[in-house]
CSV table of C-alpha atoms in Angstrom, one decimal:
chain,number,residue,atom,x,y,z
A,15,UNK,CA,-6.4,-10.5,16.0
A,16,UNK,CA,-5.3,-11.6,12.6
A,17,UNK,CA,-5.5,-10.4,9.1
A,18,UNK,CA,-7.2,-12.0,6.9
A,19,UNK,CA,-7.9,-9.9,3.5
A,20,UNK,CA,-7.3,-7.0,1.9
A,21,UNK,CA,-9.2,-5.4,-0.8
A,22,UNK,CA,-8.3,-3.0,-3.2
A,23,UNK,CA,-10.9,-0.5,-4.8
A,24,UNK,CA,-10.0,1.6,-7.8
A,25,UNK,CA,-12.1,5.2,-7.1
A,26,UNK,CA,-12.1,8.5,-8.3
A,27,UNK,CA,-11.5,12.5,-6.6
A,28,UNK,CA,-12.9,14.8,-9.1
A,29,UNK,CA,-10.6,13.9,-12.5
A,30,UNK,CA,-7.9,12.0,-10.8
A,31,UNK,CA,-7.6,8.1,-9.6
A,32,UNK,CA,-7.0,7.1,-6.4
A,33,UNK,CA,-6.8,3.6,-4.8
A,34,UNK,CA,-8.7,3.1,-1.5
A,35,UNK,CA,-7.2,0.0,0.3
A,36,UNK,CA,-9.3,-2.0,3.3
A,37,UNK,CA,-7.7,-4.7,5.5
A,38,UNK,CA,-9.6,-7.4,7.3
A,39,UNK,CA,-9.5,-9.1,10.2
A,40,UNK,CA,-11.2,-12.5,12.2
A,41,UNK,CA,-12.7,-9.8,14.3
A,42,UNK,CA,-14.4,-8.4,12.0
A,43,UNK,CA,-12.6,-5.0,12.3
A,44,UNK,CA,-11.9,-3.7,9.1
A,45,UNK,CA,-9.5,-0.8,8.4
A,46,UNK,CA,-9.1,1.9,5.5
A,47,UNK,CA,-5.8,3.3,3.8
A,48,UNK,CA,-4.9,5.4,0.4
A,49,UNK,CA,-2.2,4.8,-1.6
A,50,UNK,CA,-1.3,7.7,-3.9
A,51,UNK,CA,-1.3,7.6,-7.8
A,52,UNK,CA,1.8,7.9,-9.6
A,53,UNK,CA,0.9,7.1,-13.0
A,54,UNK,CA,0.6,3.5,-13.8
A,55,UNK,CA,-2.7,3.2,-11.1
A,56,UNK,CA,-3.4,-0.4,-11.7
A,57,UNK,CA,0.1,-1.6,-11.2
A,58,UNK,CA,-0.5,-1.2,-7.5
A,59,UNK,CA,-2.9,-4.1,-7.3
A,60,UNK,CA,-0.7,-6.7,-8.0
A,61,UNK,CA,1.5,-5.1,-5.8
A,62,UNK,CA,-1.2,-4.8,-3.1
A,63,UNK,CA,-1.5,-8.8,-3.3
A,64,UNK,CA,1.8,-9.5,-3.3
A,65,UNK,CA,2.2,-7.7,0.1
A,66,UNK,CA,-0.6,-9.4,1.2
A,67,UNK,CA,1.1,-12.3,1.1
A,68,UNK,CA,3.7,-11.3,3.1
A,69,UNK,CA,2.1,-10.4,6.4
A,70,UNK,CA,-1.3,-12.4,6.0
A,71,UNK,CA,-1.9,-13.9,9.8
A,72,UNK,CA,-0.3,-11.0,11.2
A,73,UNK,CA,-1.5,-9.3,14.3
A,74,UNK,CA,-2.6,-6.0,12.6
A,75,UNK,CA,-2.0,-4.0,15.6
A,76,UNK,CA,1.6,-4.2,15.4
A,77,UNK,CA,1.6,-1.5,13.3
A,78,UNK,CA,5.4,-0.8,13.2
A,79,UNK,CA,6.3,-4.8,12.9
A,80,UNK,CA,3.9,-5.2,9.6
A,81,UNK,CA,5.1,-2.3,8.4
A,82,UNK,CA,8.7,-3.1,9.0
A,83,UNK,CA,8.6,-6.4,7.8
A,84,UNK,CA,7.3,-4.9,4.1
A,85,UNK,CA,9.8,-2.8,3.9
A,86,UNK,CA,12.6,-4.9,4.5
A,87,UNK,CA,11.6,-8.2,2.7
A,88,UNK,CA,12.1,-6.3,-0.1
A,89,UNK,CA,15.7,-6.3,0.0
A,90,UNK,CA,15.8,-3.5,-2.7
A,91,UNK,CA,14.5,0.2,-2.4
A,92,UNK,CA,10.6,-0.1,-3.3
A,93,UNK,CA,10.5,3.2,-5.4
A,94,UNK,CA,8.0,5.1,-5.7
A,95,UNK,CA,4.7,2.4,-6.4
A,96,UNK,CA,6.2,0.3,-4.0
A,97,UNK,CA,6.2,2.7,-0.8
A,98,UNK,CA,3.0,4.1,-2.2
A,99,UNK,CA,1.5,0.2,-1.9
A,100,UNK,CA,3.0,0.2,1.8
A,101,UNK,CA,1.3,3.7,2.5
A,102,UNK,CA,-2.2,2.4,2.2
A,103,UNK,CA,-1.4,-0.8,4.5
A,104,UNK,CA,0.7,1.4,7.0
A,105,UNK,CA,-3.0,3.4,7.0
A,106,UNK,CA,-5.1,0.2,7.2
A,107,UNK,CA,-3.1,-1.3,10.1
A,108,UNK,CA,-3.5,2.5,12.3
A,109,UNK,CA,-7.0,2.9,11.1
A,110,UNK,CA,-7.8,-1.0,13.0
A,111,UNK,CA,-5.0,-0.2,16.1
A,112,UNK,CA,-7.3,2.9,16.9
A,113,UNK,CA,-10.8,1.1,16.6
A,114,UNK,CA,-9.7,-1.5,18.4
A,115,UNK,CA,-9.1,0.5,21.4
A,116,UNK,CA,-12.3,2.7,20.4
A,117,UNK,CA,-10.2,5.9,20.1
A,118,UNK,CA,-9.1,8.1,17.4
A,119,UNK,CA,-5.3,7.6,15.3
A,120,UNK,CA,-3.7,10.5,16.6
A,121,UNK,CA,-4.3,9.2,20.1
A,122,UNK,CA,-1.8,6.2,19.6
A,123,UNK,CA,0.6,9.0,18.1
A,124,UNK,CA,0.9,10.6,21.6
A,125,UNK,CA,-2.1,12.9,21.4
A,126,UNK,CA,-3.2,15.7,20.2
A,127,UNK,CA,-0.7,18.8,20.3
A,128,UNK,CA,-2.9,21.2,18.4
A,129,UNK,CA,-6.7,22.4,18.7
A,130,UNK,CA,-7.4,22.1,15.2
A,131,UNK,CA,-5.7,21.9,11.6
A,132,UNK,CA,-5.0,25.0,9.8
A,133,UNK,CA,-5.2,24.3,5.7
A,134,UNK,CA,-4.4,26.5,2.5
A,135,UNK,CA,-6.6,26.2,-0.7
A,136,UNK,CA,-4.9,24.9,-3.6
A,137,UNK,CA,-5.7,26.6,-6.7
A,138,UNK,CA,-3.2,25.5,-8.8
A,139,UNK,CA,-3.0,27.4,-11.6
A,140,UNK,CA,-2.5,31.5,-12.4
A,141,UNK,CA,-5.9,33.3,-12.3
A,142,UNK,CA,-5.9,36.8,-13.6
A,143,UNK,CA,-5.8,39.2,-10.6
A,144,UNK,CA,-9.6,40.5,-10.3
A,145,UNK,CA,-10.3,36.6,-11.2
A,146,UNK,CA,-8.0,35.4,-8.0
A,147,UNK,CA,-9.8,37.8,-6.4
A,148,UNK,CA,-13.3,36.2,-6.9
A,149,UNK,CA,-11.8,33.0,-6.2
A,150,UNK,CA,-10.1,33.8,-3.2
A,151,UNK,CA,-12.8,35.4,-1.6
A,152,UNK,CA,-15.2,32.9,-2.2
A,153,UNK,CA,-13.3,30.5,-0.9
A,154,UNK,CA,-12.9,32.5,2.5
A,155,UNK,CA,-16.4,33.4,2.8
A,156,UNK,CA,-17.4,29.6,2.8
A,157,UNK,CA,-14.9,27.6,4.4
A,158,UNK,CA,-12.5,30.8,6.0
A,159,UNK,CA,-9.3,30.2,4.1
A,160,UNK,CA,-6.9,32.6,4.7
A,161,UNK,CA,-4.3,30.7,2.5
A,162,UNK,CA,-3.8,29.5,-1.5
A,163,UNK,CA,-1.6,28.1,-3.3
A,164,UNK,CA,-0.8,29.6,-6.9
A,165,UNK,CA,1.1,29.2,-10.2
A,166,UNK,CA,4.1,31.2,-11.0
A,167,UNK,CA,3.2,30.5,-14.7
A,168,UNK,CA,0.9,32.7,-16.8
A,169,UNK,CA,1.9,30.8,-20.0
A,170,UNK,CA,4.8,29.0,-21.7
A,171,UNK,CA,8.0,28.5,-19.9
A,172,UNK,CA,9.6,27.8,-23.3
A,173,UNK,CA,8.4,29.9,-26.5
A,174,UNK,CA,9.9,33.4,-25.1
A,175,UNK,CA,13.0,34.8,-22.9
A,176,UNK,CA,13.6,34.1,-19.6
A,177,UNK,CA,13.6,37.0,-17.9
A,178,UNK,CA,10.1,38.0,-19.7
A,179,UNK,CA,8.8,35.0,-17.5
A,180,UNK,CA,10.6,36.0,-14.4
A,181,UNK,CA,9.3,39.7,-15.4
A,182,UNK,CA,5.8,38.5,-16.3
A,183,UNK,CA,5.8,36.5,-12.6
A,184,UNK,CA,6.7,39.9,-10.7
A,185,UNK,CA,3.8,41.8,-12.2
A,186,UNK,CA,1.2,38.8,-11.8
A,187,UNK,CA,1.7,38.2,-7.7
A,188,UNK,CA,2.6,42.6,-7.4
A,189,UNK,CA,-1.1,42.6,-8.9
A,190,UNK,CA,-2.6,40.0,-7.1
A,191,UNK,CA,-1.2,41.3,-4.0
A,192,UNK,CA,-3.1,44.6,-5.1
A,193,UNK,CA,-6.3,42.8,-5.6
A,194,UNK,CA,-6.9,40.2,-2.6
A,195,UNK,CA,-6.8,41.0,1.3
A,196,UNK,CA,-3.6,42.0,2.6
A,197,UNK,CA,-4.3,39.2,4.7
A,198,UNK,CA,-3.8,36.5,3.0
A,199,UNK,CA,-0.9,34.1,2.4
A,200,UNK,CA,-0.1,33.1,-1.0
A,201,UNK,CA,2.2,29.9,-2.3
A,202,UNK,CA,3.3,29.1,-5.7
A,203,UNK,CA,4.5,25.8,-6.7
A,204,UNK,CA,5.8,25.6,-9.7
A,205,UNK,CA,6.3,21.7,-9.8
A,206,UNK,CA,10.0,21.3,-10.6
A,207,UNK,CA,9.2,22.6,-14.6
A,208,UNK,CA,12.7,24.6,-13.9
A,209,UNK,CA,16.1,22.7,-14.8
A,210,UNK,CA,18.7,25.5,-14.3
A,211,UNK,CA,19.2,26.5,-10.5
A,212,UNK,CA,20.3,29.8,-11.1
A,213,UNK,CA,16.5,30.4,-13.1
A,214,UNK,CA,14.9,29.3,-10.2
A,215,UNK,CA,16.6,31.6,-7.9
A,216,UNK,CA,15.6,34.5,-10.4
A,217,UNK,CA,12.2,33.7,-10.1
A,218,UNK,CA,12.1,32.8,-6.6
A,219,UNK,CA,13.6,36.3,-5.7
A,220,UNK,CA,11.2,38.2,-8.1
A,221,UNK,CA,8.2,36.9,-6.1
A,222,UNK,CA,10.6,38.0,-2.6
A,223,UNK,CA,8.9,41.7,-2.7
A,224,UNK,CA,5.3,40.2,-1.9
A,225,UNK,CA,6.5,38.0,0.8
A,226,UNK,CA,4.8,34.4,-0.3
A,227,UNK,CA,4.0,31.4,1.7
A,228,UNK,CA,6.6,29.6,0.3
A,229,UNK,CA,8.4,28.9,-3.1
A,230,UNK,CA,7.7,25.3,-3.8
A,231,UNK,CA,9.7,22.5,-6.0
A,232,UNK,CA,10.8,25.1,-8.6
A,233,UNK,CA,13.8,22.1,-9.8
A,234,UNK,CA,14.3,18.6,-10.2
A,235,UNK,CA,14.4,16.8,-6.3
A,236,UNK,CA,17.6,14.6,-7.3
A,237,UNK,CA,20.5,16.5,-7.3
A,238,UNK,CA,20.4,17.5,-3.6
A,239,UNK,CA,23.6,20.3,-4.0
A,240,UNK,CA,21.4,22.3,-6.0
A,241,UNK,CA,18.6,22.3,-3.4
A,242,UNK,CA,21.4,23.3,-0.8
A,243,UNK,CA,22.2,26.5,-3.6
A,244,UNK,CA,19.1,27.2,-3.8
A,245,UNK,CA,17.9,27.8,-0.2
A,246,UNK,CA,21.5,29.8,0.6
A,247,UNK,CA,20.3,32.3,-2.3
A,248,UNK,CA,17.0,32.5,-2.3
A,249,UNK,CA,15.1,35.5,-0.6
A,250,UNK,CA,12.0,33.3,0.1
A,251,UNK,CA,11.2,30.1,1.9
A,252,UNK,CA,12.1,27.6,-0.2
A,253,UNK,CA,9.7,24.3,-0.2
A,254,UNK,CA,10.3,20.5,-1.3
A,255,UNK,CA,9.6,16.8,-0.5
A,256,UNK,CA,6.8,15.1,-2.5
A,257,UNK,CA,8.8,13.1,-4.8
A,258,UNK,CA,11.1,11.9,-2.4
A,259,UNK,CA,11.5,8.9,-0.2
A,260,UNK,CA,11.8,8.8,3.2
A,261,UNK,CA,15.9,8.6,3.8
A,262,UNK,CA,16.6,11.6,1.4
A,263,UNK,CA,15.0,14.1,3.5
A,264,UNK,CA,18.3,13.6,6.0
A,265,UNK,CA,20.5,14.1,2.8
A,266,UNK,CA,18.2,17.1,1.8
A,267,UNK,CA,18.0,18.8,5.6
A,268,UNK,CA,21.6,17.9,6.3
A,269,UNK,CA,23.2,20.6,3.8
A,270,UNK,CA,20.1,23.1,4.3
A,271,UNK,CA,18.0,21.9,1.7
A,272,UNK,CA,14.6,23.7,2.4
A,273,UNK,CA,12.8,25.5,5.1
A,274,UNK,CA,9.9,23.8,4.5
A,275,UNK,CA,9.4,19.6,3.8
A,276,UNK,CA,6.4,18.5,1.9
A,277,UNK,CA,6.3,15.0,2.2
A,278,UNK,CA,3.0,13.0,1.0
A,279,UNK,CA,1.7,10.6,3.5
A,280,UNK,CA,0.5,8.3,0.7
A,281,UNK,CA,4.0,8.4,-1.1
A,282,UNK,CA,6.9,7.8,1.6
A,283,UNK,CA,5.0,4.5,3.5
A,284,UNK,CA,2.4,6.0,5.7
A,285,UNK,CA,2.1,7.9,9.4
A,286,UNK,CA,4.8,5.5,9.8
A,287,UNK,CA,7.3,6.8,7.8
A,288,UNK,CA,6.0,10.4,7.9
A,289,UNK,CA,6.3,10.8,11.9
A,290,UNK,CA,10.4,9.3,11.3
A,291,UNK,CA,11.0,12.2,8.1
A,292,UNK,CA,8.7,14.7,10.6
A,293,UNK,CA,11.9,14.1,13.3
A,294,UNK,CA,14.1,14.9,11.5
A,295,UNK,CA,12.5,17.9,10.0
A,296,UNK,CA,12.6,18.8,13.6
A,297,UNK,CA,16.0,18.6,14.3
A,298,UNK,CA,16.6,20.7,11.2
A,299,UNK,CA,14.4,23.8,12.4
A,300,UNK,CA,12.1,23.2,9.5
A,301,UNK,CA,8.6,22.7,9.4
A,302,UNK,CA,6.7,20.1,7.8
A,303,UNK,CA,3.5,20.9,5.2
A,304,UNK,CA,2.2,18.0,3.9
A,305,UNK,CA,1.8,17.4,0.3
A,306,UNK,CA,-2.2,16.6,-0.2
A,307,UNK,CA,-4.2,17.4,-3.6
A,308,UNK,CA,-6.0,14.3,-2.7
A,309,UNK,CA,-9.7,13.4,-1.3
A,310,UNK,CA,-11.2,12.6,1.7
A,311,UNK,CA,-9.3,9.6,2.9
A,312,UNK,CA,-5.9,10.9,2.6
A,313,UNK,CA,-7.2,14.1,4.1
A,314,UNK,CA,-7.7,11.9,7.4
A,315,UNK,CA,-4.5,10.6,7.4
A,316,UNK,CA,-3.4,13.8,7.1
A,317,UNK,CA,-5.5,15.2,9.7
A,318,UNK,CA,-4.2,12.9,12.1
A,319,UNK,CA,-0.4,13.2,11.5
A,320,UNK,CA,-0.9,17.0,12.0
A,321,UNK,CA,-2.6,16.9,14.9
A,322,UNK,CA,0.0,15.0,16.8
A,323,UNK,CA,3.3,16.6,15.2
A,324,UNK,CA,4.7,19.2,17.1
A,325,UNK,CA,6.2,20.5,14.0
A,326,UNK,CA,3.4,20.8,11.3
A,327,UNK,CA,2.9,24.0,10.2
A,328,UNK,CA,0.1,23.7,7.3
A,329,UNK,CA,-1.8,21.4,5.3
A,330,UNK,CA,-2.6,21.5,1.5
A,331,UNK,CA,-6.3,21.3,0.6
A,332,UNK,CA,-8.5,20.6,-2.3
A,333,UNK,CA,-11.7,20.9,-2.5
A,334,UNK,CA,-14.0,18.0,-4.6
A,335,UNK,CA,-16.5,15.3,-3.8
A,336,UNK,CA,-16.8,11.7,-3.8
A,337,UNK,CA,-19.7,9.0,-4.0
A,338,UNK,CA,-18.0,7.2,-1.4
A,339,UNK,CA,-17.4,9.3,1.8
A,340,UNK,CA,-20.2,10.4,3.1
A,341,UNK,CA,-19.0,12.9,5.8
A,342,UNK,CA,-15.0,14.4,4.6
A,343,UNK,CA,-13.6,16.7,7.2
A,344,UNK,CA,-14.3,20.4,5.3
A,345,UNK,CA,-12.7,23.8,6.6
A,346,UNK,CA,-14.0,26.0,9.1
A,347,UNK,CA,-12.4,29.1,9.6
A,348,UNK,CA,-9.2,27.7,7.6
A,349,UNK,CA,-9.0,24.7,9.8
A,350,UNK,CA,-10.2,21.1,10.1
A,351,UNK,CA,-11.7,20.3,13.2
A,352,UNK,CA,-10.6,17.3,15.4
A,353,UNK,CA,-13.6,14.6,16.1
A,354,UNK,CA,-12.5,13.5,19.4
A,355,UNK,CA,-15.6,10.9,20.4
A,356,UNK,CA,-14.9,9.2,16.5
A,357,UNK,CA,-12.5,6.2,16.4
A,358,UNK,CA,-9.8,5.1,13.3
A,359,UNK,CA,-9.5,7.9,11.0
A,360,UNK,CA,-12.4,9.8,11.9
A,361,UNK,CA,-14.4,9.1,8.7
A,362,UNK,CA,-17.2,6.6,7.0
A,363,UNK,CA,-16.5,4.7,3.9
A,364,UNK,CA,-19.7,3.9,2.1
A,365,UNK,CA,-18.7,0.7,0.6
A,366,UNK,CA,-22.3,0.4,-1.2
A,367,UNK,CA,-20.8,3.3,-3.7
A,368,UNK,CA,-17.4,1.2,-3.9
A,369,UNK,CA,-19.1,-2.1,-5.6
A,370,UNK,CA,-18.4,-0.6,-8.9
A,371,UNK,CA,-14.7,0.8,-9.7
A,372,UNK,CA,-15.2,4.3,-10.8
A,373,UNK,CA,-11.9,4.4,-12.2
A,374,UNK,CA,-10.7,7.6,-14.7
A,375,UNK,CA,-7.8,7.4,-16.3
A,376,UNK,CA,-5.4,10.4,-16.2
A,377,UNK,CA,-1.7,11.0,-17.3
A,378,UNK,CA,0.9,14.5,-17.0
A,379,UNK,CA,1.0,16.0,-20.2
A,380,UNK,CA,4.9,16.5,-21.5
A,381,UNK,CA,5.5,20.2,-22.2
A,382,UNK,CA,7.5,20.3,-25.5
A,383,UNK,CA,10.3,23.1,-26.4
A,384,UNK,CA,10.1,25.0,-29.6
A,385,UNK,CA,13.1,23.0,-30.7
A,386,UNK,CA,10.9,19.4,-30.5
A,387,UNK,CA,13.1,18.1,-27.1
A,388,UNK,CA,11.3,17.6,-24.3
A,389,UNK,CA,10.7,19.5,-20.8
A,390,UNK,CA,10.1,18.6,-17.2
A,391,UNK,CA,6.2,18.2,-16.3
């Protein structure tokens, strides 16, 4: 078996942009990857055919050789668009391996080690109590989630004094706490708007009392000290890992960075890469919860990491449609179920609704300080 094409379809997940990838073969097998969307979308096109270049005539079953051989032709660390690029072939090249052999992904990964896939709802932003409330529910009652992920923000980071934020975040999860199940597990991410370690650990402790899920990215991922600070003072599981590449997770576990890592599959290179960062995760006693506010593909790849990694603990969720998949894996009882008799990732592509790029462009707004300097989005 050889490859022979790849084709690159710019689609949209609700408001967002994401870039579906398929690799051909002379066997007319066909195989289906995601790359995630850093900003500059159509930059990973060219990209895509430049790495197509590289491994055209390759047996696409030799998953870890393909892989390999992109990542170290390129002499130079890919950065993020790069690796992101590599993601959707690594997923391509698995999704083929597995129908080949008419079984699904996670049985070339050594099996299934769980049942099923347990999920958390991702909100994302700071719902007024009784409003979180209606949300929450609703959310249980159709699909049985048990967990969501939050803001720690109710407004402005900037215009007031600190500890009214860290005051204001205390009194918004005590009163959520009041108003949803007892139950019920809640996150708050408050994607690395925080530059001063010492702030973070203020907040992080105020939400301590209420016992969340985790505390996730409240700094910059760089500066890897910090992170090591931050999990010795902090009162609450501390989470990070979707801005980073594969080989800083050892510098981030080695000084006891984080309890949990958050790696996105469609960031760090793939299953490939994932299962290597998952191992050492392992060693470290931490856990690994994927990073996922994607759609239905990534979902699968998701899906099918979990289900073979001994130490997943829980995978992030969000809940939109597509005009191209026609049958996405959607909660039951909190969890995705495994298809067992389905081969590749589980999932059908309809290519009909991929003729026409529904692309939608979409950018992180800059927060701005009341002094005119910039922030951190």
């Amino acid at each position: 078996m050889k490859i022979t094409g790849f084709k690159t379809f710019m689609q949209r997940v609700g408001n967002r942009p994401r870039l579906l990838l398929r690799i051909d073969t002379d066997e007319g097998i066909s195989g289906w990857g995601e790359a995630y969307n850093h900003g500059p979308d159509w930059a990973l096109v060219p990209v895509l055919d430049y790495l197509y270049e590289q491994v055209k005539g390759d047996d696409p079953r030799r998953v870890e050789y393909v892989t390999q051989k992109l990542i170290r032709k390129a002499r130079f660390p890919q950065g993020a668009i790069g690796l992101a690029a590599i993601s959707a072939v690594d997923h391509a090249l698995w999704d083929i391996a597995a129908k080949a052999l008419g079984v699904p992904v996670y049985a070339l990964l050594g099996g299934a080690v769980r049942d099923r896939v347990s999920v958390y709802a991702g909100v994302y932003s700071a719902p007024d109590p009784a409003q979180c409330r209606e949300i929450t529910q609703e959310l249980n009652e159709q699909y049985g989630f048990t967990a969501f992920k939050l803001s720690p923000f109710r407004g402005d980071l900037h215009n007031r004094r600190w500890g009214l934020v860290v005051k204001e975040t205390a009194d918004y999860f005590a009163g959520v706490r009041e108003a949803c199940s007892d139950a019920w597990d809640f996150a708050f991410d408050a994607h690395a708007k925080i530059f001063e370690p010492y702030q973070a650990i203020q907040l992080g402790n105020a939400l301590a009392p209420y016992q969340p899920l985790f505390f996730e990215e409240p700094i910059r991922p760089e500066y890897f000290p910090a992170w090591h600070r931050l999990r010795a003072e902090l009162k609450v599981p501390l989470a990070t890992g979707e801005s980073l590449s594969p080989n800083e997770f050892l510098n981030l576990l080695t000084g006891s960075g984080a309890d949990i890592v958050q790696p996105d599959i469609c960031v760090v290179g793939g299953i490939s890469q994932m299962r290597r960062i998952a191992t050492i995760a392992e060693a470290h006693f931490t856990t690994v919860a994927p990073h996922n506010p994607m759609g239905p593909l990534a979902v699968a790849h998701n899906l099918h990491f979990a289900a073979a990694c001994s130490n997943f603990s829980i995978l992030e969720y969000k809940l939109e449609e597509t005009t191209w998949c026609p049958d996405p894996y959607i909660p039951v009882d909190g969890h995705l179920q495994l298809r067992p008799d389905r081969p590749g990732w589980g999932i059908e592509i309809n290519e009909a609704a991929l003729g026409t790029d529904d692309y939608v462009h979409w950018e992180r707004q800059l927060p701005v300080r009341p002094d005119g300097s910039l922030a951190y989005c």
